[in-house]
XYZ file of C-alpha atoms in Angstrom:
632
model
C -165.381 82.692 92.650
C -163.362 82.983 95.838
C -161.966 86.259 94.494
C -165.510 87.619 93.934
C -166.441 86.842 97.553
C -163.234 88.497 98.692
C -164.035 91.657 96.718
C -167.564 91.720 98.171
C -166.218 91.348 101.696
C -163.659 94.120 101.158
C -166.357 96.425 99.755
C -168.718 95.776 102.648
C -165.900 96.300 105.139
C -165.004 99.627 103.487
C -168.629 100.798 103.651
C -168.852 99.814 107.328
C -165.587 101.635 108.118
C -166.690 104.803 106.278
C -170.070 104.803 107.977
C -168.455 104.158 111.344
C -165.985 106.983 110.793
C -168.767 109.320 109.802
C -170.972 108.307 112.734
C -168.011 108.654 115.065
C -167.205 112.044 113.611
C -170.782 113.162 114.000
C -170.886 111.965 117.581
C -167.568 113.463 118.653
C -167.744 116.688 116.610
C -171.312 117.622 117.411
C -171.660 120.939 119.257
C -174.227 120.343 121.991
C -176.074 123.461 123.133
C -178.381 123.642 126.098
C -179.113 127.374 126.022
C -176.924 130.355 126.827
C -173.262 129.360 126.732
C -169.688 130.528 126.191
C -168.411 127.413 124.399
C -165.472 127.851 122.035
C -166.992 126.427 118.843
C -163.837 126.461 116.696
C -162.578 122.981 117.773
C -165.906 121.575 116.511
C -165.311 122.903 112.997
C -163.885 120.964 110.069
C -162.508 122.935 107.138
C -161.504 122.664 103.494
C -159.267 125.127 101.616
C -160.689 125.865 98.173
C -158.371 127.669 95.750
C -160.113 126.382 92.609
C -163.536 127.998 93.151
C -165.431 124.685 93.375
C -169.217 124.541 93.470
C -171.215 123.910 96.641
C -172.052 120.387 95.491
C -168.402 119.579 94.800
C -167.412 120.907 98.228
C -170.104 118.793 99.890
C -168.870 115.705 98.076
C -165.375 116.521 99.361
C -166.789 116.422 102.880
C -168.652 113.148 102.343
C -165.418 111.593 101.095
C -163.505 112.774 104.166
C -161.754 115.675 102.466
C -162.289 118.128 105.370
C -159.709 118.533 108.128
C -160.159 118.963 111.858
C -159.667 122.567 112.946
C -157.113 123.428 115.602
C -158.252 124.318 119.111
C -158.015 128.116 118.872
C -160.105 131.044 120.006
C -160.218 132.639 116.526
C -160.101 131.435 112.940
C -156.914 132.788 111.419
C -155.911 131.668 107.942
C -153.603 134.628 107.310
C -153.269 136.288 103.934
C -155.057 134.226 101.318
C -157.142 134.611 98.178
C -158.664 131.132 98.602
C -162.084 130.382 100.042
C -162.418 128.336 103.224
C -165.384 126.017 103.832
C -166.404 124.913 107.314
C -168.821 122.261 108.527
C -170.505 122.234 111.913
C -173.039 119.906 113.491
C -175.186 121.465 116.227
C -177.541 119.647 118.585
C -180.006 121.413 120.861
C -179.978 119.292 124.024
C -182.198 121.643 126.012
C -185.777 120.657 126.882
C -187.295 123.555 124.956
C -187.191 125.206 121.566
C -184.310 127.726 121.203
C -183.352 130.511 118.825
C -179.571 130.579 118.494
C -177.445 133.322 116.920
C -174.287 132.303 115.044
C -172.077 135.423 115.072
C -169.054 136.427 112.991
C -166.798 139.349 113.916
C -164.912 140.668 110.872
C -164.485 143.713 108.647
C -164.218 142.247 105.160
C -165.299 138.603 104.815
C -168.309 137.330 102.883
C -170.201 134.557 104.687
C -172.621 132.144 103.038
C -174.418 129.590 105.245
C -176.008 126.355 103.994
C -178.042 123.753 105.855
C -178.267 120.088 104.853
C -181.441 118.003 105.030
C -181.712 114.273 105.508
C -181.012 113.607 101.816
C -177.730 115.553 101.903
C -179.098 118.391 99.831
C -177.887 121.933 100.579
C -180.288 124.733 101.358
C -178.917 128.283 101.512
C -179.805 130.160 104.702
C -178.325 133.540 103.763
C -175.391 135.766 102.783
C -173.738 138.326 105.039
C -170.916 140.840 104.678
C -169.854 144.024 106.429
C -171.081 146.261 103.589
C -174.687 145.592 104.585
C -176.171 148.402 106.638
C -178.097 147.566 109.806
C -181.448 147.746 108.007
C -180.215 145.198 105.421
C -178.943 142.603 107.895
C -180.980 139.634 109.071
C -180.244 140.609 112.674
C -179.539 144.378 113.044
C -176.602 144.191 115.447
C -172.898 145.026 115.026
C -171.735 141.450 114.275
C -172.778 139.509 111.182
C -175.361 137.084 112.546
C -177.345 134.106 111.246
C -180.450 133.211 113.309
C -181.021 129.434 113.651
C -184.171 127.893 115.170
C -183.884 124.542 116.974
C -186.563 122.320 118.363
C -185.809 120.445 121.563
C -183.389 117.613 120.847
C -182.994 118.620 117.173
C -179.641 118.223 115.403
C -178.654 120.237 112.311
C -175.662 120.121 110.017
C -174.283 123.314 108.395
C -171.842 124.203 105.643
C -170.252 127.668 105.827
C -168.334 129.429 103.049
C -165.929 132.221 103.992
C -164.231 134.415 101.415
C -162.123 137.555 101.927
C -162.894 139.970 99.090
C -160.593 142.966 98.732
C -159.222 142.434 102.231
C -157.189 139.211 101.835
C -156.657 138.518 105.555
C -159.108 135.791 106.569
C -159.305 136.327 110.321
C -162.436 136.277 112.462
C -163.712 135.242 115.903
C -167.049 133.412 115.997
C -169.496 132.148 118.609
C -173.015 130.764 119.059
C -175.463 131.462 121.856
C -179.107 132.286 122.490
C -180.756 135.482 121.340
C -181.130 136.826 124.885
C -177.555 135.976 125.835
C -176.090 137.640 122.736
C -178.190 140.807 123.071
C -177.369 141.125 126.786
C -173.664 140.808 125.988
C -173.973 143.382 123.210
C -175.677 145.893 125.514
C -173.047 145.467 128.246
C -170.188 145.777 125.753
C -171.837 148.763 124.073
C -171.856 150.668 127.382
C -168.195 149.820 127.924
C -167.164 150.729 124.377
C -169.220 153.928 124.511
C -166.884 155.265 127.198
C -163.838 154.577 125.042
C -165.381 156.041 121.902
C -166.578 159.062 123.832
C -163.049 159.610 125.095
C -161.552 159.249 121.582
C -164.101 161.661 120.136
C -163.527 164.182 122.927
C -159.746 163.862 122.506
C -160.003 164.434 118.743
C -162.207 167.525 119.114
C -160.073 168.865 121.988
C -156.881 168.611 119.917
C -158.643 170.212 116.957
C -159.664 173.123 119.195
C -156.107 173.478 120.507
C -154.778 173.438 116.948
C -157.198 176.213 115.920
C -156.407 178.364 118.973
C -152.691 177.738 119.504
C -151.761 177.036 115.863
C -149.246 174.343 116.770
C -148.837 171.489 114.299
C -148.426 168.945 117.075
C -152.106 169.272 117.993
C -153.128 169.083 114.339
C -151.236 165.793 114.068
C -152.889 164.601 117.291
C -156.314 165.403 115.830
C -155.574 163.374 112.693
C -154.080 160.520 114.693
C -156.959 160.340 117.180
C -159.559 160.538 114.401
C -158.087 157.576 112.527
C -157.645 155.646 115.784
C -161.347 156.185 116.392
C -162.230 154.923 112.895
C -159.943 151.914 113.341
C -161.503 151.054 116.716
C -165.009 151.415 115.266
C -164.115 148.996 112.473
C -162.174 146.614 114.722
C -165.104 146.264 117.141
C -167.782 146.541 114.411
C -169.488 149.635 115.771
C -169.078 151.561 112.514
C -172.667 150.882 111.293
C -173.919 152.575 114.473
C -171.533 155.522 114.238
C -171.836 156.507 110.574
C -175.071 157.574 108.846
C -176.540 154.716 106.826
C -176.160 156.514 103.467
C -172.407 156.944 104.151
C -171.766 153.552 105.696
C -171.716 151.633 102.389
C -169.008 153.973 101.068
C -166.948 153.944 104.276
C -167.177 150.174 104.707
C -165.098 149.541 101.565
C -162.034 150.712 103.506
C -160.644 147.982 105.758
C -158.873 148.381 109.073
C -155.565 148.386 107.213
C -156.381 151.749 105.603
C -157.052 153.387 108.961
C -153.856 151.838 110.358
C -151.955 153.316 107.409
C -153.289 156.832 108.021
C -152.948 156.640 111.820
C -149.339 155.473 111.440
C -148.523 158.532 109.313
C -149.773 160.911 112.024
C -148.231 158.767 114.774
C -144.810 159.223 113.156
C -145.335 162.978 112.808
C -146.258 163.248 116.494
C -143.106 161.378 117.508
C -140.902 163.606 115.326
C -142.515 166.844 116.515
C -142.831 165.987 120.192
C -139.284 164.627 120.632
C -137.649 167.305 118.434
C -136.230 164.425 116.403
C -135.075 166.717 113.591
C -132.549 168.463 115.835
C -131.628 165.492 118.017
C -131.018 162.914 115.249
C -131.228 164.811 111.933
C -129.999 161.976 109.694
C -132.344 159.419 111.206
C -135.167 161.926 111.010
C -134.413 162.531 107.327
C -134.783 158.818 106.559
C -137.971 158.623 108.634
C -139.389 161.577 106.697
C -138.871 159.786 103.394
C -140.548 156.635 104.704
C -143.465 158.580 106.162
C -143.997 160.559 102.949
C -144.051 157.283 101.026
C -146.621 156.004 103.528
C -148.843 159.002 102.767
C -148.553 158.421 99.002
C -149.542 154.761 99.460
C -152.548 155.821 101.581
C -153.738 158.171 98.824
C -153.279 155.473 96.158
C -155.117 152.950 98.356
C -157.956 155.434 98.858
C -158.337 155.948 95.099
C -158.072 152.232 94.233
C -160.842 151.339 96.662
C -163.152 153.795 94.896
C -162.177 152.920 91.319
C -161.704 149.120 91.470
C -164.210 146.421 92.374
C -163.797 144.821 95.813
C -162.965 141.403 94.341
C -160.299 142.791 92.008
C -157.128 140.686 92.139
C -154.871 143.747 91.961
C -156.619 145.286 94.961
C -155.981 142.093 96.933
C -152.306 142.038 95.931
C -151.962 145.719 96.777
C -153.309 144.922 100.232
C -150.412 142.522 100.813
C -147.935 145.136 99.541
C -149.361 147.685 101.985
C -148.973 145.238 104.849
C -145.304 144.800 103.954
C -144.784 148.582 103.699
C -146.409 149.121 107.100
C -144.205 146.414 108.633
C -141.042 148.036 107.214
C -142.101 151.491 108.408
C -142.918 150.165 111.878
C -139.480 148.574 112.132
C -137.891 151.870 111.065
C -140.053 153.896 113.452
C -139.443 151.656 116.464
C -135.714 151.674 115.673
C -135.780 155.486 115.744
C -137.733 155.514 119.010
C -135.507 153.052 120.850
C -132.278 154.522 119.461
C -133.338 158.040 120.445
C -134.238 156.796 123.931
C -130.861 155.041 124.149
C -129.248 158.378 123.241
C -131.065 159.830 126.293
C -133.513 162.134 124.603
C -135.751 162.776 127.606
C -138.844 163.491 125.500
C -138.364 160.207 123.631
C -138.206 158.435 126.984
C -141.481 160.104 127.998
C -142.977 159.162 124.639
C -141.869 155.546 125.010
C -143.353 155.271 128.506
C -146.662 156.660 127.255
C -146.707 154.158 124.385
C -145.346 151.026 126.057
C -148.783 149.382 126.432
C -149.835 150.436 122.925
C -146.591 149.189 121.345
C -147.041 145.854 123.118
C -150.632 145.670 121.837
C -149.448 146.425 118.279
C -146.894 143.608 118.454
C -149.547 141.191 119.741
C -151.959 142.341 117.028
C -149.376 141.786 114.273
C -148.409 138.350 115.608
C -152.062 137.318 115.792
C -152.753 138.661 112.302
C -149.790 136.772 110.813
C -150.839 133.640 112.736
C -147.406 133.490 114.378
C -148.908 133.185 117.848
C -152.284 133.273 119.541
C -152.778 135.578 122.540
C -156.205 135.440 124.146
C -157.899 138.630 125.263
C -157.957 138.683 129.060
C -158.703 142.378 129.589
C -161.936 143.649 128.084
C -162.610 145.206 125.668
C -159.150 144.367 124.205
C -155.448 145.142 124.314
C -155.455 147.488 121.329
C -158.159 149.858 122.518
C -156.837 149.814 126.107
C -153.359 150.635 124.796
C -154.730 153.437 122.603
C -156.698 154.951 125.479
C -153.715 154.798 127.846
C -151.497 156.348 125.184
C -153.872 159.255 124.499
C -154.364 160.007 128.201
C -150.660 159.968 129.063
C -149.600 161.796 125.895
C -152.184 164.503 126.542
C -150.835 164.987 130.075
C -147.222 165.081 128.858
C -148.161 167.457 126.023
C -149.774 169.857 128.497
C -146.717 169.717 130.788
C -144.389 170.193 127.823
C -146.454 173.097 126.516
C -146.403 174.703 129.970
C -142.612 174.315 130.177
C -142.207 175.639 126.629
C -144.444 178.598 127.481
C -142.418 179.385 130.623
C -139.196 179.009 128.643
C -140.537 181.287 125.910
C -141.442 183.940 128.475
C -137.941 183.730 129.940
C -136.446 183.991 126.459
C -138.613 187.009 125.644
C -137.658 188.649 128.923
C -133.992 188.001 128.238
C -134.346 189.393 124.716
C -136.154 192.425 126.118
C -133.307 193.049 128.558
C -130.796 192.528 125.743
C -132.663 194.993 123.519
C -132.691 197.538 126.337
C -128.942 197.074 126.799
C -128.302 197.403 123.058
C -130.478 200.509 122.884
C -128.444 201.997 125.725
C -125.215 201.110 123.932
C -126.525 202.633 120.716
C -127.314 205.851 122.541
C -123.773 205.877 123.936
C -122.440 205.255 120.435
C -124.611 208.082 119.151
C -123.277 210.475 121.773
C -119.735 209.386 120.952
C -120.349 210.075 117.265
C -121.838 213.481 118.039
C -118.871 214.300 120.258
C -116.554 213.240 117.424
C -118.407 215.543 115.015
C -118.200 218.382 117.533
C -114.459 217.811 117.925
C -114.026 217.804 114.160
C -115.981 221.040 113.877
C -113.864 222.604 116.633
C -110.456 221.262 115.666
C -110.907 221.038 111.924
C -113.387 223.411 110.338
C -113.249 225.827 113.311
C -109.488 226.240 113.131
C -109.673 226.605 109.351
C -112.224 229.408 109.625
C -110.075 231.140 112.276
C -107.092 230.938 109.969
C -109.192 232.413 107.163
C -110.294 235.258 109.423
C -106.703 236.107 110.443
C -105.543 236.009 106.817
C -108.304 238.325 105.657
C -107.632 240.713 108.531
C -103.916 240.911 107.823
C -103.957 241.139 104.016
C -107.367 242.339 102.953
C -106.736 240.648 99.587
C -109.344 237.982 98.636
C -107.292 236.860 95.644
C -104.419 235.660 97.816
C -103.354 232.024 97.106
C -103.342 231.196 100.798
C -106.961 232.269 101.075
C -107.930 229.992 98.154
C -106.144 227.070 99.783
C -107.930 227.716 103.057
C -111.293 227.823 101.262
C -110.528 224.486 99.566
C -109.549 222.934 102.895
C -112.728 224.238 104.548
C -114.822 222.835 101.691
C -113.176 219.401 102.010
C -113.641 219.350 105.790
C -117.269 220.352 105.380
C -117.876 217.510 102.911
C -116.277 215.039 105.298
C -118.644 216.184 108.046
C -121.615 215.712 105.732
C -120.279 212.233 104.984
C -120.241 211.435 108.727
C -123.857 212.542 109.152
C -126.672 210.465 107.584
C -127.523 212.167 104.279
C -131.071 213.150 103.416
C -130.632 211.217 100.163
C -131.287 207.911 102.024
C -134.943 208.772 102.324
C -135.131 210.414 98.912
C -132.857 208.261 96.723
C -132.268 205.134 98.813
C -129.448 203.380 100.643
C -127.625 202.112 97.565
C -127.204 205.548 95.980
C -126.279 207.168 99.302
C -123.487 204.676 99.941
C -122.212 205.100 96.392
C -122.193 208.918 96.663
C -120.407 208.782 100.024
C -117.392 207.253 98.263
C -117.008 210.357 96.051
C -115.242 212.059 98.952
C -112.294 209.723 98.391
C -111.904 210.242 94.643
C -108.807 212.303 95.208
C -107.228 209.575 97.384
C -105.117 206.721 96.059
C -107.752 204.133 97.116
C -109.844 202.584 94.356
C -113.380 201.459 95.245
C -115.488 198.797 93.526
C -119.107 198.555 94.691
C -121.738 195.994 93.618
C -125.441 196.166 94.471
C -127.797 193.165 94.404
C -131.368 192.602 95.473
C -134.160 194.981 96.411
C -133.366 197.621 99.045
C -137.096 198.322 99.498
C -137.194 195.254 101.757
C -135.342 197.342 104.372
C -137.042 199.721 106.790
C -135.873 203.345 106.941
C -134.376 202.887 110.390
C -132.451 199.806 109.299
C -131.138 201.639 106.231
C -129.706 204.411 108.406
C -128.042 201.942 110.769
C -126.583 200.034 107.819
C -125.261 203.327 106.495
C -123.642 204.033 109.893
C -122.021 200.575 109.874
C -120.805 201.170 106.320
C -119.299 204.545 107.298
C -117.453 203.052 110.263
C -115.997 200.183 108.221
C -114.811 202.525 105.434
C -113.308 204.944 107.993
C -111.368 202.100 109.631
C -109.958 201.057 106.252
C -108.896 204.617 105.361
C -107.327 205.337 108.746
C -105.622 202.058 109.543
C -105.337 199.616 106.622
C -103.091 201.441 104.136
C -105.143 199.712 101.403
C -105.113 200.631 97.713
C -108.211 198.678 96.642
C -111.558 198.077 98.367
C -114.313 195.798 97.011
C -117.826 196.310 98.406
C -120.857 194.019 97.894
C -124.341 194.862 99.169
C -127.074 192.216 98.775
C -130.678 192.448 99.966
C -132.980 189.438 99.564
C -136.171 188.322 101.251
C -134.302 186.413 103.970
C -131.352 188.635 104.892
C -129.216 191.696 104.208
C -125.500 191.131 103.528
C -122.726 193.737 103.500
C -119.269 192.482 102.544
C -116.187 194.737 102.395
C -112.776 193.369 101.422
C -109.497 195.303 101.074
C -105.851 194.572 100.287
C -104.375 196.462 103.215
C -102.555 195.496 106.385
C -105.550 194.006 108.215
C -106.668 195.005 111.663
C -104.457 194.822 114.758
C -105.643 192.905 117.825
C -105.891 196.063 119.946
C -108.176 197.642 117.341
C -110.730 194.822 117.462
C -112.328 196.190 120.640
C -112.294 199.882 119.780
C -115.302 202.187 119.949
C -115.880 201.902 116.214
C -115.949 198.093 116.230
C -118.100 198.142 119.361
C -120.585 200.437 117.626
C -120.747 198.082 114.628
C -121.336 195.056 116.864
C -124.067 196.809 118.860
C -125.921 197.968 115.766
C -125.691 194.509 114.192
C -126.735 192.691 117.368
C -129.734 194.998 117.758
C -131.129 193.476 114.568
C -130.134 189.914 115.590
C -127.434 190.026 112.944
C -123.870 188.719 112.884
C -120.574 190.560 112.375
C -117.548 188.665 111.132
C -114.120 190.198 110.635
C -111.051 188.256 109.492
C -107.536 189.161 108.418
C -106.439 187.872 105.029
C -102.995 187.641 103.508
C -102.963 190.411 102.504
C -105.914 192.496 103.551
C -109.065 192.034 105.609
C -112.698 191.052 105.046
C -115.724 192.231 107.026
C -119.142 190.592 106.639
C -122.391 191.903 108.112
C -125.468 189.618 107.956
C -128.857 190.814 109.219
C -131.966 188.567 109.001
C -135.019 190.289 107.555
C -138.360 189.617 109.230
C -141.122 191.603 110.868
C -139.521 191.423 114.296
C -135.922 192.207 113.409
C -136.448 194.681 110.573
C -137.343 197.384 113.098
C -137.730 201.005 112.294
C -135.105 202.085 114.804
C -133.307 205.333 114.078
C -130.228 206.130 116.079
C -129.258 209.301 114.239
């Protein structure tokens, strides 16, 4: 009997304690509203983490048994990456002396909200469901945030149960507040005017860069257009203005893509801009190579993400897991990108330094955004409308200014380069004319000293003997014929235009059949890629090189290779002679070869071997260099 009384007393004491705890909780956790306010409501919330998909009744029983926990005093709800549902309870009391309509707002881009209200008998009554895929016409309150309207009589207290579930987005992060209808709408109008300036600037910047890309045809502005466009879409989603911006029939399709997708695409173009603007490929080629691989992988992931969001259901488990994988990939790429930026700046690349200064606010905002998202820290927004959009705007303004200055400097430098090339071309043309006159003088001397003397000797022989069958006369005729053929060899043959360069060069070697030198010639490629003027100048270069070998090398074998492809023309001549002496390297013949090669932006390389010598002529083939210049 004493034990029964003891049990009864313990039971009654337990009931009193539970009721006291609940009454105390209701008194201390009740959010008291007296009209328009800016109260942080998160400390008044209690929450329960549900990973087992319990029913509403089971969750409510968990609350009645004290299974909910007090929420931390924060300015946002941030549960990080999770596939679990989170339930929140909130008790609200209208302490004003009049009836009020309050709006409970949620700012997110991928969370499903379900709100329940309890009556006096602890039964749950559903108020509504909201998610970002609802267009404005489908929402209870047609404003940018997801909003539940709640009517309160004067002095009335209500208790609510809220279910939050991230579907296809995984990151359960959202700010929330409660205030009167008038207060919320006034705030929305003021913020809309402020945000309109930013969005107008982003839109103008995107269209301006697109126009520059179309007119100037520079990839940098194409990358800027893509980057600015995705920044705009990210900002619209981040600040929930996307239902206003996109047509209603497109909004449902666009809303399936979370902020992470726009970050992924913007990061791809951001990397391209950094590489192009700072000339990263030339300054740090190895680092740039690695960054290219990472950025290409980023693009592949973006395409896969785009397809998965269309094909799979939003609540698909694989889609949620893929979201976490993407977050990890973005984090790795950001680390790699920032390492490249800071290392390039440390190496004193001036354009990287400019780029870093333009992005310092934005990079800081990105770091804060990542830390907030991962719930590693909590940084309140002091500057409206927010650090991210302020950083993006500052970046676009400063980058645009630097781009214009850089383009102006590049344009001035290009003009100087063109002027220098023009002066160089004029000099080379003058040198070619001098070379031409030298060659003509050499031909005239050969005619005078060679063929002229031979003909005079023939005339004297005929006058003195009168016998045309004389052996001396036959020898003189043979000598005259050989000298005449050598002169034809020195002058550009008509066969170049009729039969082509390859055949002309091959026929020119027939003059030396009687000599002890053996020639081997190989032709590759398509000579039709060469202009007529270039063919003649190549033939002149070929003549000069062969003449030098015959006169000075004492060679017995010469190997010739001529190759013409779409990129360049290559002439390679190698012999087994004595090589070229130092004093012969600056002769008129070598000077003529160098001038002709330089005129076509080509290179001339000559090197002594052991034994012999090799000469290599390389001329790039393009519309500018493959000029129809004829110096004969």
